[in-house]
Amino acid sequence: MKKYLLGAVSSLALTGAPAFAADMPYYSAPPVRYAPPPIYTWTGFYVGVNVGGTWSISPFVKPSQSVGMLPASIPLDYNIAAVAATTAAMQLKANDSGFIGGAQVGYDWQAGNGGVVGVEADAAGFSTIRSRGNSALIMDVPGGGGFQIGAFTTGSRSLNFLGTLRLRAGWLALPTLLVYATGGFAYGQVSGDYGVTQAYFPPPLSPYMVAAWTGQGAYSKIATGWTLGFGTEWMIYPGVSIKGEYLYYSLGSIQTPATIQRDPTSLPVFGPAWQNVTRSYASYNGHIFRVGLNIRFSDYGPLAAPVKGPIYARY
């Protein structure tokens, strides 16, 4: 009888074990979740840095002299004044080109049709601060019997920094690739100078004496103008983009103050036999190619939703 009861209990235990195990909860590691692709948006503020190169379109300092005669002048005096003006007005080549570097800040807004519009301000400094040119020339005075006038001229031009405030308008060729045009206001700190040293070389027994005189002028100011260009920008990661950009800028033409140059051999009581007005001017316009890096402050959202709490299953 005891053997029968023991066998029945054992049989019941073995047949009921699977059902009991199925009712027990158990825990497993969270399954691998699908991570959706990053969300890219161009709307928002950004800051960045840039570096590139530039060269000027009009790399010249252009001196000029206006011939001014007194009523009592004689033909030879007029010729002397004209030659003095010519020798002092030789064009001087002075390039403004080199490397540039600076920073930018801006805001973009992305439309639903793939358009992007925004505004950007930047400022850049130049590695080539100043460029200088010079020339030397001796000319005969017509009707002077060997009378000569010599001149040594020198001039410089400099664009010390350039800033812009521009609109940008573009189109997304890809969700991460922006192609845009840009244009707006440009300003820069410019400086320059001009100087001339001239001398008489009269022939023997001439009533004119050997003499020399000088003239100079300088400027330093903030010049304003405009800029136009285009570029591409690639968002390599949400919130990080790199760009390549071309700009043409024009800040106008700047003149040195006018100076008066007079015949240095005239007697004070009679006044100068001739006098000239001299100045120089330089145009500030050029090309810029540069690359940049931007950090964007936009809400890009999580790259994947987090898994909350343990995962368990009943079978």
PDB file of C-alpha atoms in Angstrom:
ATOM      1  CA  MET A   1       0.000   0.000   0.000  1.00  0.00           C
ATOM      2  CA  LYS A   2       2.836   2.391   0.913  1.00  0.00           C
ATOM      3  CA  LYS A   3       4.605   1.605  -2.339  1.00  0.00           C
ATOM      4  CA  TYR A   4       1.453   2.418  -4.298  1.00  0.00           C
ATOM      5  CA  LEU A   5       0.955   5.807  -2.614  1.00  0.00           C
ATOM      6  CA  LEU A   6       4.633   6.770  -3.110  1.00  0.00           C
ATOM      7  CA  GLY A   7       4.451   5.930  -6.816  1.00  0.00           C
ATOM      8  CA  ALA A   8       1.272   7.959  -7.305  1.00  0.00           C
ATOM      9  CA  VAL A   9       2.755  11.051  -5.628  1.00  0.00           C
ATOM     10  CA  SER A  10       5.922  10.787  -7.729  1.00  0.00           C
ATOM     11  CA  SER A  11       3.945  10.462 -10.922  1.00  0.00           C
ATOM     12  CA  LEU A  12       1.803  13.471 -10.040  1.00  0.00           C
ATOM     13  CA  ALA A  13       4.882  15.574  -9.283  1.00  0.00           C
ATOM     14  CA  LEU A  14       6.528  14.752 -12.605  1.00  0.00           C
ATOM     15  CA  THR A  15       3.450  15.427 -14.704  1.00  0.00           C
ATOM     16  CA  GLY A  16       2.661  18.725 -12.934  1.00  0.00           C
ATOM     17  CA  ALA A  17       6.199  20.229 -13.138  1.00  0.00           C
ATOM     18  CA  PRO A  18       5.870  21.795 -16.650  1.00  0.00           C
ATOM     19  CA  ALA A  19       2.631  23.526 -15.755  1.00  0.00           C
ATOM     20  CA  PHE A  20       4.201  24.933 -12.587  1.00  0.00           C
ATOM     21  CA  ALA A  21       7.280  26.197 -14.443  1.00  0.00           C
ATOM     22  CA  ALA A  22       5.175  27.933 -17.061  1.00  0.00           C
ATOM     23  CA  ASP A  23       3.532  30.027 -14.364  1.00  0.00           C
ATOM     24  CA  MET A  24       6.891  31.355 -13.077  1.00  0.00           C
ATOM     25  CA  PRO A  25       7.951  34.889 -14.372  1.00  0.00           C
ATOM     26  CA  TYR A  26      11.504  35.319 -15.653  1.00  0.00           C
ATOM     27  CA  TYR A  27      13.545  38.331 -16.804  1.00  0.00           C
ATOM     28  CA  SER A  28      15.690  38.779 -19.931  1.00  0.00           C
ATOM     29  CA  ALA A  29      17.966  41.505 -21.342  1.00  0.00           C
ATOM     30  CA  PRO A  30      16.169  44.300 -23.256  1.00  0.00           C
ATOM     31  CA  PRO A  31      15.890  43.515 -26.951  1.00  0.00           C
ATOM     32  CA  VAL A  32      17.884  45.526 -29.512  1.00  0.00           C
ATOM     33  CA  ARG A  33      15.781  48.569 -30.390  1.00  0.00           C
ATOM     34  CA  TYR A  34      15.726  50.176 -33.869  1.00  0.00           C
ATOM     35  CA  ALA A  35      17.448  53.565 -33.819  1.00  0.00           C
ATOM     36  CA  PRO A  36      15.840  55.992 -36.289  1.00  0.00           C
ATOM     37  CA  PRO A  37      18.137  58.194 -38.369  1.00  0.00           C
ATOM     38  CA  PRO A  38      19.170  61.573 -36.898  1.00  0.00           C
ATOM     39  CA  ILE A  39      16.768  64.468 -37.372  1.00  0.00           C
ATOM     40  CA  TYR A  40      18.453  67.293 -39.351  1.00  0.00           C
ATOM     41  CA  THR A  41      17.144  70.850 -39.233  1.00  0.00           C
ATOM     42  CA  TRP A  42      18.711  74.093 -40.420  1.00  0.00           C
ATOM     43  CA  THR A  43      16.497  76.350 -38.307  1.00  0.00           C
ATOM     44  CA  GLY A  44      18.321  78.059 -35.465  1.00  0.00           C
ATOM     45  CA  PHE A  45      21.301  80.159 -34.428  1.00  0.00           C
ATOM     46  CA  TYR A  46      24.893  79.224 -35.151  1.00  0.00           C
ATOM     47  CA  VAL A  47      28.457  80.440 -34.526  1.00  0.00           C
ATOM     48  CA  GLY A  48      31.634  79.451 -36.302  1.00  0.00           C
ATOM     49  CA  VAL A  49      35.099  80.214 -37.585  1.00  0.00           C
ATOM     50  CA  ASN A  50      36.541  80.583 -41.097  1.00  0.00           C
ATOM     51  CA  VAL A  51      39.886  80.710 -42.903  1.00  0.00           C
ATOM     52  CA  GLY A  52      40.803  81.382 -46.517  1.00  0.00           C
ATOM     53  CA  GLY A  53      42.611  83.594 -48.995  1.00  0.00           C
ATOM     54  CA  THR A  54      42.018  86.905 -50.770  1.00  0.00           C
ATOM     55  CA  TRP A  55      43.457  89.041 -53.536  1.00  0.00           C
ATOM     56  CA  SER A  56      42.671  92.542 -54.775  1.00  0.00           C
ATOM     57  CA  ILE A  57      41.311  93.425 -58.215  1.00  0.00           C
ATOM     58  CA  SER A  58      42.831  96.950 -58.383  1.00  0.00           C
ATOM     59  CA  PRO A  59      46.271  96.549 -56.772  1.00  0.00           C
ATOM     60  CA  PHE A  60      47.482 100.091 -57.468  1.00  0.00           C
ATOM     61  CA  VAL A  61      48.160 103.373 -55.727  1.00  0.00           C
ATOM     62  CA  LYS A  62      47.423 106.012 -58.385  1.00  0.00           C
ATOM     63  CA  PRO A  63      49.043 109.409 -57.728  1.00  0.00           C
ATOM     64  CA  SER A  64      47.823 112.459 -59.616  1.00  0.00           C
ATOM     65  CA  GLN A  65      48.835 116.117 -59.846  1.00  0.00           C
ATOM     66  CA  SER A  66      46.797 119.032 -61.124  1.00  0.00           C
ATOM     67  CA  VAL A  67      48.813 121.810 -62.745  1.00  0.00           C
ATOM     68  CA  GLY A  68      47.972 125.229 -61.347  1.00  0.00           C
ATOM     69  CA  MET A  69      49.544 128.380 -62.875  1.00  0.00           C
ATOM     70  CA  LEU A  70      49.669 131.946 -61.685  1.00  0.00           C
ATOM     71  CA  PRO A  71      48.541 134.728 -64.045  1.00  0.00           C
ATOM     72  CA  ALA A  72      52.107 136.004 -64.550  1.00  0.00           C
ATOM     73  CA  SER A  73      53.542 132.641 -65.575  1.00  0.00           C
ATOM     74  CA  ILE A  74      55.808 132.262 -68.566  1.00  0.00           C
ATOM     75  CA  PRO A  75      55.827 129.324 -71.001  1.00  0.00           C
ATOM     76  CA  LEU A  76      58.903 127.712 -69.473  1.00  0.00           C
ATOM     77  CA  ASP A  77      57.362 127.853 -66.016  1.00  0.00           C
ATOM     78  CA  TYR A  78      54.239 126.175 -67.368  1.00  0.00           C
ATOM     79  CA  ASN A  79      56.351 123.394 -68.905  1.00  0.00           C
ATOM     80  CA  ILE A  80      58.208 122.932 -65.636  1.00  0.00           C
ATOM     81  CA  ALA A  81      54.925 122.607 -63.745  1.00  0.00           C
ATOM     82  CA  ALA A  82      53.571 120.107 -66.279  1.00  0.00           C
ATOM     83  CA  VAL A  83      56.694 117.913 -66.122  1.00  0.00           C
ATOM     84  CA  ALA A  84      56.700 118.093 -62.326  1.00  0.00           C
ATOM     85  CA  ALA A  85      53.104 116.852 -62.329  1.00  0.00           C
ATOM     86  CA  THR A  86      53.903 114.034 -64.757  1.00  0.00           C
ATOM     87  CA  THR A  87      56.940 112.707 -62.899  1.00  0.00           C
ATOM     88  CA  ALA A  88      55.044 112.676 -59.597  1.00  0.00           C
ATOM     89  CA  ALA A  89      52.050 110.741 -60.979  1.00  0.00           C
ATOM     90  CA  MET A  90      53.565 107.346 -61.810  1.00  0.00           C
ATOM     91  CA  GLN A  91      51.201 104.466 -60.967  1.00  0.00           C
ATOM     92  CA  LEU A  92      52.455 102.285 -58.112  1.00  0.00           C
ATOM     93  CA  LYS A  93      51.634  98.597 -57.812  1.00  0.00           C
ATOM     94  CA  ALA A  94      50.831  97.584 -54.233  1.00  0.00           C
ATOM     95  CA  ASN A  95      49.033  94.241 -53.839  1.00  0.00           C
ATOM     96  CA  ASP A  96      46.685  93.524 -50.951  1.00  0.00           C
ATOM     97  CA  SER A  97      46.452  89.726 -50.879  1.00  0.00           C
ATOM     98  CA  GLY A  98      47.135  86.907 -48.481  1.00  0.00           C
ATOM     99  CA  PHE A  99      45.477  84.672 -45.921  1.00  0.00           C
ATOM    100  CA  ILE A 100      42.462  85.683 -43.874  1.00  0.00           C
ATOM    101  CA  GLY A 101      40.762  84.261 -40.827  1.00  0.00           C
ATOM    102  CA  GLY A 102      37.807  85.228 -38.684  1.00  0.00           C
ATOM    103  CA  ALA A 103      34.485  84.265 -37.129  1.00  0.00           C
ATOM    104  CA  GLN A 104      30.788  84.375 -38.014  1.00  0.00           C
ATOM    105  CA  VAL A 105      27.416  84.295 -36.294  1.00  0.00           C
ATOM    106  CA  GLY A 106      24.013  83.859 -37.910  1.00  0.00           C
ATOM    107  CA  TYR A 107      20.486  82.518 -37.937  1.00  0.00           C
ATOM    108  CA  ASP A 108      18.775  80.271 -40.518  1.00  0.00           C
ATOM    109  CA  TRP A 109      15.133  79.351 -41.034  1.00  0.00           C
ATOM    110  CA  GLN A 110      14.174  76.217 -42.972  1.00  0.00           C
ATOM    111  CA  ALA A 111      10.906  76.189 -44.925  1.00  0.00           C
ATOM    112  CA  GLY A 112       8.887  73.066 -45.602  1.00  0.00           C
ATOM    113  CA  ASN A 113       9.683  73.119 -49.342  1.00  0.00           C
ATOM    114  CA  GLY A 114      13.449  72.785 -48.823  1.00  0.00           C
ATOM    115  CA  GLY A 115      14.244  76.486 -48.909  1.00  0.00           C
ATOM    116  CA  VAL A 116      16.513  78.052 -46.305  1.00  0.00           C
ATOM    117  CA  VAL A 117      16.837  81.790 -45.619  1.00  0.00           C
ATOM    118  CA  GLY A 118      18.912  83.533 -42.998  1.00  0.00           C
ATOM    119  CA  VAL A 119      21.231  86.348 -42.002  1.00  0.00           C
ATOM    120  CA  GLU A 120      24.944  86.187 -41.186  1.00  0.00           C
ATOM    121  CA  ALA A 121      27.518  88.637 -39.798  1.00  0.00           C
ATOM    122  CA  ASP A 122      31.251  88.010 -39.925  1.00  0.00           C
ATOM    123  CA  ALA A 123      34.595  89.750 -39.421  1.00  0.00           C
ATOM    124  CA  ALA A 124      37.999  88.680 -40.743  1.00  0.00           C
ATOM    125  CA  GLY A 125      41.576  89.895 -40.363  1.00  0.00           C
ATOM    126  CA  PHE A 126      44.229  89.818 -43.085  1.00  0.00           C
ATOM    127  CA  SER A 127      47.750  88.427 -42.845  1.00  0.00           C
ATOM    128  CA  THR A 128      49.095  91.036 -45.299  1.00  0.00           C
ATOM    129  CA  ILE A 129      48.621  94.287 -43.420  1.00  0.00           C
ATOM    130  CA  ARG A 130      50.352  96.707 -45.787  1.00  0.00           C
ATOM    131  CA  SER A 131      51.698  96.664 -49.333  1.00  0.00           C
ATOM    132  CA  ARG A 132      53.944  99.385 -50.743  1.00  0.00           C
ATOM    133  CA  GLY A 133      55.091 100.422 -54.230  1.00  0.00           C
ATOM    134  CA  ASN A 134      57.538 103.026 -55.498  1.00  0.00           C
ATOM    135  CA  SER A 135      58.942 104.480 -58.707  1.00  0.00           C
ATOM    136  CA  ALA A 136      61.690 106.854 -59.897  1.00  0.00           C
ATOM    137  CA  LEU A 137      61.599 108.981 -63.058  1.00  0.00           C
ATOM    138  CA  ILE A 138      63.591 111.820 -64.685  1.00  0.00           C
ATOM    139  CA  MET A 139      62.131 113.853 -67.577  1.00  0.00           C
ATOM    140  CA  ASP A 140      63.338 116.707 -69.791  1.00  0.00           C
ATOM    141  CA  VAL A 141      61.475 119.989 -69.677  1.00  0.00           C
ATOM    142  CA  PRO A 142      60.372 121.008 -73.200  1.00  0.00           C
ATOM    143  CA  GLY A 143      62.181 124.204 -74.277  1.00  0.00           C
ATOM    144  CA  GLY A 144      64.430 124.071 -71.228  1.00  0.00           C
ATOM    145  CA  GLY A 145      67.731 123.494 -73.008  1.00  0.00           C
ATOM    146  CA  GLY A 146      68.500 120.348 -71.037  1.00  0.00           C
ATOM    147  CA  PHE A 147      66.486 121.250 -67.929  1.00  0.00           C
ATOM    148  CA  GLN A 148      65.390 118.047 -66.144  1.00  0.00           C
ATOM    149  CA  ILE A 149      63.065 117.231 -63.250  1.00  0.00           C
ATOM    150  CA  GLY A 150      63.338 114.027 -61.271  1.00  0.00           C
ATOM    151  CA  ALA A 151      60.849 112.440 -58.896  1.00  0.00           C
ATOM    152  CA  PHE A 152      60.865 109.528 -56.479  1.00  0.00           C
ATOM    153  CA  THR A 153      57.330 108.476 -55.449  1.00  0.00           C
ATOM    154  CA  THR A 154      56.144 105.931 -52.913  1.00  0.00           C
ATOM    155  CA  GLY A 155      52.707 104.824 -51.791  1.00  0.00           C
ATOM    156  CA  SER A 156      50.971 102.142 -49.752  1.00  0.00           C
ATOM    157  CA  ARG A 157      47.545 100.648 -49.377  1.00  0.00           C
ATOM    158  CA  SER A 158      46.194  98.381 -46.628  1.00  0.00           C
ATOM    159  CA  LEU A 159      42.985  96.536 -45.795  1.00  0.00           C
ATOM    160  CA  ASN A 160      43.418  95.634 -42.139  1.00  0.00           C
ATOM    161  CA  PHE A 161      40.117  93.827 -41.590  1.00  0.00           C
ATOM    162  CA  LEU A 162      36.857  93.205 -43.425  1.00  0.00           C
ATOM    163  CA  GLY A 163      33.392  92.576 -42.050  1.00  0.00           C
ATOM    164  CA  THR A 164      30.049  91.849 -43.684  1.00  0.00           C
ATOM    165  CA  LEU A 165      26.363  91.709 -42.782  1.00  0.00           C
ATOM    166  CA  ARG A 166      24.619  89.538 -45.367  1.00  0.00           C
ATOM    167  CA  LEU A 167      21.377  87.798 -46.235  1.00  0.00           C
ATOM    168  CA  ARG A 168      21.561  84.138 -47.253  1.00  0.00           C
ATOM    169  CA  ALA A 169      19.010  82.319 -49.388  1.00  0.00           C
ATOM    170  CA  GLY A 170      19.398  78.750 -50.550  1.00  0.00           C
ATOM    171  CA  TRP A 171      17.927  75.359 -51.337  1.00  0.00           C
ATOM    172  CA  LEU A 172      18.535  71.930 -49.833  1.00  0.00           C
ATOM    173  CA  ALA A 173      19.941  69.710 -52.566  1.00  0.00           C
ATOM    174  CA  LEU A 174      19.963  67.009 -49.855  1.00  0.00           C
ATOM    175  CA  PRO A 175      18.636  67.162 -46.305  1.00  0.00           C
ATOM    176  CA  THR A 176      22.238  67.725 -45.218  1.00  0.00           C
ATOM    177  CA  LEU A 177      23.520  69.848 -48.158  1.00  0.00           C
ATOM    178  CA  LEU A 178      22.646  73.532 -48.584  1.00  0.00           C
ATOM    179  CA  VAL A 179      23.452  75.528 -51.734  1.00  0.00           C
ATOM    180  CA  TYR A 180      23.026  79.279 -51.254  1.00  0.00           C
ATOM    181  CA  ALA A 181      23.585  82.795 -52.586  1.00  0.00           C
ATOM    182  CA  THR A 182      24.493  85.676 -50.298  1.00  0.00           C
ATOM    183  CA  GLY A 183      24.927  89.441 -50.401  1.00  0.00           C
ATOM    184  CA  GLY A 184      24.708  92.614 -48.386  1.00  0.00           C
ATOM    185  CA  PHE A 185      26.705  95.269 -46.549  1.00  0.00           C
ATOM    186  CA  ALA A 186      30.519  95.286 -46.274  1.00  0.00           C
ATOM    187  CA  TYR A 187      32.869  97.431 -44.219  1.00  0.00           C
ATOM    188  CA  GLY A 188      36.589  97.497 -43.553  1.00  0.00           C
ATOM    189  CA  GLN A 189      39.407  99.453 -41.937  1.00  0.00           C
ATOM    190  CA  VAL A 190      41.619 100.880 -44.707  1.00  0.00           C
ATOM    191  CA  SER A 191      44.770 102.985 -44.612  1.00  0.00           C
ATOM    192  CA  GLY A 192      47.288 104.326 -47.085  1.00  0.00           C
ATOM    193  CA  ASP A 193      49.828 107.045 -47.799  1.00  0.00           C
ATOM    194  CA  TYR A 194      51.588 108.792 -50.652  1.00  0.00           C
ATOM    195  CA  GLY A 195      54.841 110.737 -50.767  1.00  0.00           C
ATOM    196  CA  VAL A 196      56.919 112.355 -53.479  1.00  0.00           C
ATOM    197  CA  THR A 197      60.389 113.926 -53.501  1.00  0.00           C
ATOM    198  CA  GLN A 198      61.270 116.002 -56.582  1.00  0.00           C
ATOM    199  CA  ALA A 199      64.296 117.982 -57.702  1.00  0.00           C
ATOM    200  CA  TYR A 200      65.415 120.471 -60.375  1.00  0.00           C
ATOM    201  CA  PHE A 201      68.401 119.579 -62.533  1.00  0.00           C
ATOM    202  CA  PRO A 202      68.981 122.821 -64.526  1.00  0.00           C
ATOM    203  CA  PRO A 203      71.583 123.071 -67.308  1.00  0.00           C
ATOM    204  CA  PRO A 204      74.769 125.121 -66.828  1.00  0.00           C
ATOM    205  CA  LEU A 205      74.292 128.924 -66.830  1.00  0.00           C
ATOM    206  CA  SER A 206      70.538 128.471 -66.354  1.00  0.00           C
ATOM    207  CA  PRO A 207      68.738 131.134 -64.285  1.00  0.00           C
ATOM    208  CA  TYR A 208      67.110 128.285 -62.354  1.00  0.00           C
ATOM    209  CA  MET A 209      68.812 126.844 -59.296  1.00  0.00           C
ATOM    210  CA  VAL A 210      69.222 123.264 -58.142  1.00  0.00           C
ATOM    211  CA  ALA A 211      66.413 122.679 -55.682  1.00  0.00           C
ATOM    212  CA  ALA A 212      64.292 119.906 -54.155  1.00  0.00           C
ATOM    213  CA  TRP A 213      60.848 119.714 -52.567  1.00  0.00           C
ATOM    214  CA  THR A 214      58.514 117.099 -51.097  1.00  0.00           C
ATOM    215  CA  GLY A 215      54.834 116.388 -50.624  1.00  0.00           C
ATOM    216  CA  GLN A 216      52.887 113.697 -48.788  1.00  0.00           C
ATOM    217  CA  GLY A 217      49.445 112.646 -47.615  1.00  0.00           C
ATOM    218  CA  ALA A 218      47.894 109.767 -45.643  1.00  0.00           C
ATOM    219  CA  TYR A 219      44.520 108.368 -44.537  1.00  0.00           C
ATOM    220  CA  SER A 220      43.112 105.787 -42.147  1.00  0.00           C
ATOM    221  CA  LYS A 221      39.369 105.235 -41.972  1.00  0.00           C
ATOM    222  CA  ILE A 222      36.449 102.812 -41.976  1.00  0.00           C
ATOM    223  CA  ALA A 223      35.228 102.349 -45.549  1.00  0.00           C
ATOM    224  CA  THR A 224      31.824 100.919 -46.436  1.00  0.00           C
ATOM    225  CA  GLY A 225      30.470  99.147 -49.510  1.00  0.00           C
ATOM    226  CA  TRP A 226      28.797  95.927 -50.579  1.00  0.00           C
ATOM    227  CA  THR A 227      29.464  92.242 -51.166  1.00  0.00           C
ATOM    228  CA  LEU A 228      27.995  89.368 -53.219  1.00  0.00           C
ATOM    229  CA  GLY A 229      28.788  85.667 -53.314  1.00  0.00           C
ATOM    230  CA  PHE A 230      27.670  82.053 -53.113  1.00  0.00           C
ATOM    231  CA  GLY A 231      28.543  78.879 -51.262  1.00  0.00           C
ATOM    232  CA  THR A 232      27.642  75.393 -50.084  1.00  0.00           C
ATOM    233  CA  GLU A 233      27.249  74.084 -46.542  1.00  0.00           C
ATOM    234  CA  TRP A 234      27.207  70.425 -45.485  1.00  0.00           C
ATOM    235  CA  MET A 235      25.810  69.259 -42.147  1.00  0.00           C
ATOM    236  CA  ILE A 236      28.181  66.443 -41.272  1.00  0.00           C
ATOM    237  CA  TYR A 237      26.352  65.714 -37.979  1.00  0.00           C
ATOM    238  CA  PRO A 238      23.288  67.233 -36.327  1.00  0.00           C
ATOM    239  CA  GLY A 239      24.489  70.591 -35.045  1.00  0.00           C
ATOM    240  CA  VAL A 240      27.829  70.589 -36.914  1.00  0.00           C
ATOM    241  CA  SER A 241      28.319  71.885 -40.468  1.00  0.00           C
ATOM    242  CA  ILE A 242      31.216  72.850 -42.747  1.00  0.00           C
ATOM    243  CA  LYS A 243      31.039  75.336 -45.623  1.00  0.00           C
ATOM    244  CA  GLY A 244      32.918  76.652 -48.641  1.00  0.00           C
ATOM    245  CA  GLU A 245      32.220  80.219 -49.753  1.00  0.00           C
ATOM    246  CA  TYR A 246      33.197  82.828 -52.368  1.00  0.00           C
ATOM    247  CA  LEU A 247      32.666  86.580 -51.881  1.00  0.00           C
ATOM    248  CA  TYR A 248      33.345  89.632 -54.021  1.00  0.00           C
ATOM    249  CA  TYR A 249      33.625  92.863 -52.032  1.00  0.00           C
ATOM    250  CA  SER A 250      33.869  96.541 -52.993  1.00  0.00           C
ATOM    251  CA  LEU A 251      34.631  99.353 -50.541  1.00  0.00           C
ATOM    252  CA  GLY A 252      35.037 102.136 -53.113  1.00  0.00           C
ATOM    253  CA  SER A 253      38.005 104.414 -53.843  1.00  0.00           C
ATOM    254  CA  ILE A 254      39.837 106.324 -51.080  1.00  0.00           C
ATOM    255  CA  GLN A 255      41.960 109.465 -51.642  1.00  0.00           C
ATOM    256  CA  THR A 256      44.799 110.976 -49.658  1.00  0.00           C
ATOM    257  CA  PRO A 257      44.342 114.631 -48.656  1.00  0.00           C
ATOM    258  CA  ALA A 258      45.490 117.117 -51.299  1.00  0.00           C
ATOM    259  CA  THR A 259      48.852 118.839 -50.810  1.00  0.00           C
ATOM    260  CA  ILE A 260      50.226 121.930 -52.557  1.00  0.00           C
ATOM    261  CA  GLN A 261      53.639 121.839 -54.236  1.00  0.00           C
ATOM    262  CA  ARG A 262      55.207 125.155 -55.275  1.00  0.00           C
ATOM    263  CA  ASP A 263      58.218 126.322 -57.237  1.00  0.00           C
ATOM    264  CA  PRO A 264      60.927 126.297 -54.531  1.00  0.00           C
ATOM    265  CA  THR A 265      63.184 128.814 -56.345  1.00  0.00           C
ATOM    266  CA  SER A 266      60.758 131.721 -56.564  1.00  0.00           C
ATOM    267  CA  LEU A 267      61.416 134.818 -54.458  1.00  0.00           C
ATOM    268  CA  PRO A 268      58.908 135.278 -51.628  1.00  0.00           C
ATOM    269  CA  VAL A 269      58.106 138.828 -52.701  1.00  0.00           C
ATOM    270  CA  PHE A 270      56.946 137.705 -56.130  1.00  0.00           C
ATOM    271  CA  GLY A 271      55.364 134.439 -55.068  1.00  0.00           C
ATOM    272  CA  PRO A 272      55.778 131.018 -56.718  1.00  0.00           C
ATOM    273  CA  ALA A 273      56.079 130.812 -60.487  1.00  0.00           C
ATOM    274  CA  TRP A 274      53.928 127.663 -60.455  1.00  0.00           C
ATOM    275  CA  GLN A 275      52.125 125.368 -58.028  1.00  0.00           C
ATOM    276  CA  ASN A 276      50.593 121.909 -58.302  1.00  0.00           C
ATOM    277  CA  VAL A 277      47.946 120.034 -56.297  1.00  0.00           C
ATOM    278  CA  THR A 278      48.939 116.425 -55.613  1.00  0.00           C
ATOM    279  CA  ARG A 279      47.099 113.441 -54.143  1.00  0.00           C
ATOM    280  CA  SER A 280      46.725 109.685 -54.648  1.00  0.00           C
ATOM    281  CA  TYR A 281      43.853 107.231 -54.532  1.00  0.00           C
ATOM    282  CA  ALA A 282      43.353 103.476 -54.277  1.00  0.00           C
ATOM    283  CA  SER A 283      40.359 101.228 -54.929  1.00  0.00           C
ATOM    284  CA  TYR A 284      39.521  98.565 -52.367  1.00  0.00           C
ATOM    285  CA  ASN A 285      37.806  95.619 -54.056  1.00  0.00           C
ATOM    286  CA  GLY A 286      38.677  91.964 -54.363  1.00  0.00           C
ATOM    287  CA  HIS A 287      37.866  88.261 -54.127  1.00  0.00           C
ATOM    288  CA  ILE A 288      37.656  85.998 -51.083  1.00  0.00           C
ATOM    289  CA  PHE A 289      37.625  82.189 -51.023  1.00  0.00           C
ATOM    290  CA  ARG A 290      37.230  80.580 -47.603  1.00  0.00           C
ATOM    291  CA  VAL A 291      36.063  77.518 -45.687  1.00  0.00           C
ATOM    292  CA  GLY A 292      34.347  77.492 -42.320  1.00  0.00           C
ATOM    293  CA  LEU A 293      32.981  75.401 -39.465  1.00  0.00           C
ATOM    294  CA  ASN A 294      29.632  76.161 -37.773  1.00  0.00           C
ATOM    295  CA  ILE A 295      28.159  74.917 -34.511  1.00  0.00           C
ATOM    296  CA  ARG A 296      24.341  75.085 -34.621  1.00  0.00           C
ATOM    297  CA  PHE A 297      22.060  75.522 -31.620  1.00  0.00           C
ATOM    298  CA  SER A 298      18.880  73.743 -32.746  1.00  0.00           C
ATOM    299  CA  ASP A 299      16.589  71.127 -31.168  1.00  0.00           C
ATOM    300  CA  TYR A 300      17.554  67.968 -33.035  1.00  0.00           C
ATOM    301  CA  GLY A 301      15.691  65.534 -30.692  1.00  0.00           C
ATOM    302  CA  PRO A 302      16.956  62.156 -29.421  1.00  0.00           C
ATOM    303  CA  LEU A 303      18.534  59.772 -31.899  1.00  0.00           C
ATOM    304  CA  ALA A 304      16.601  56.817 -30.362  1.00  0.00           C
ATOM    305  CA  ALA A 305      13.854  56.495 -27.757  1.00  0.00           C
ATOM    306  CA  PRO A 306      15.139  55.166 -24.389  1.00  0.00           C
ATOM    307  CA  VAL A 307      14.031  51.765 -23.052  1.00  0.00           C
ATOM    308  CA  LYS A 308      12.264  52.154 -19.704  1.00  0.00           C
ATOM    309  CA  GLY A 309      11.970  49.378 -17.047  1.00  0.00           C
ATOM    310  CA  PRO A 310      12.619  45.624 -17.274  1.00  0.00           C
ATOM    311  CA  ILE A 311      11.074  43.463 -19.948  1.00  0.00           C
ATOM    312  CA  TYR A 312       9.464  40.166 -18.973  1.00  0.00           C
ATOM    313  CA  ALA A 313       7.212  37.633 -20.652  1.00  0.00           C
ATOM    314  CA  ARG A 314       4.685  34.997 -19.633  1.00  0.00           C
ATOM    315  CA  TYR A 315       4.402  31.716 -21.493  1.00  0.00           C
TER     316      TYR A 315
END
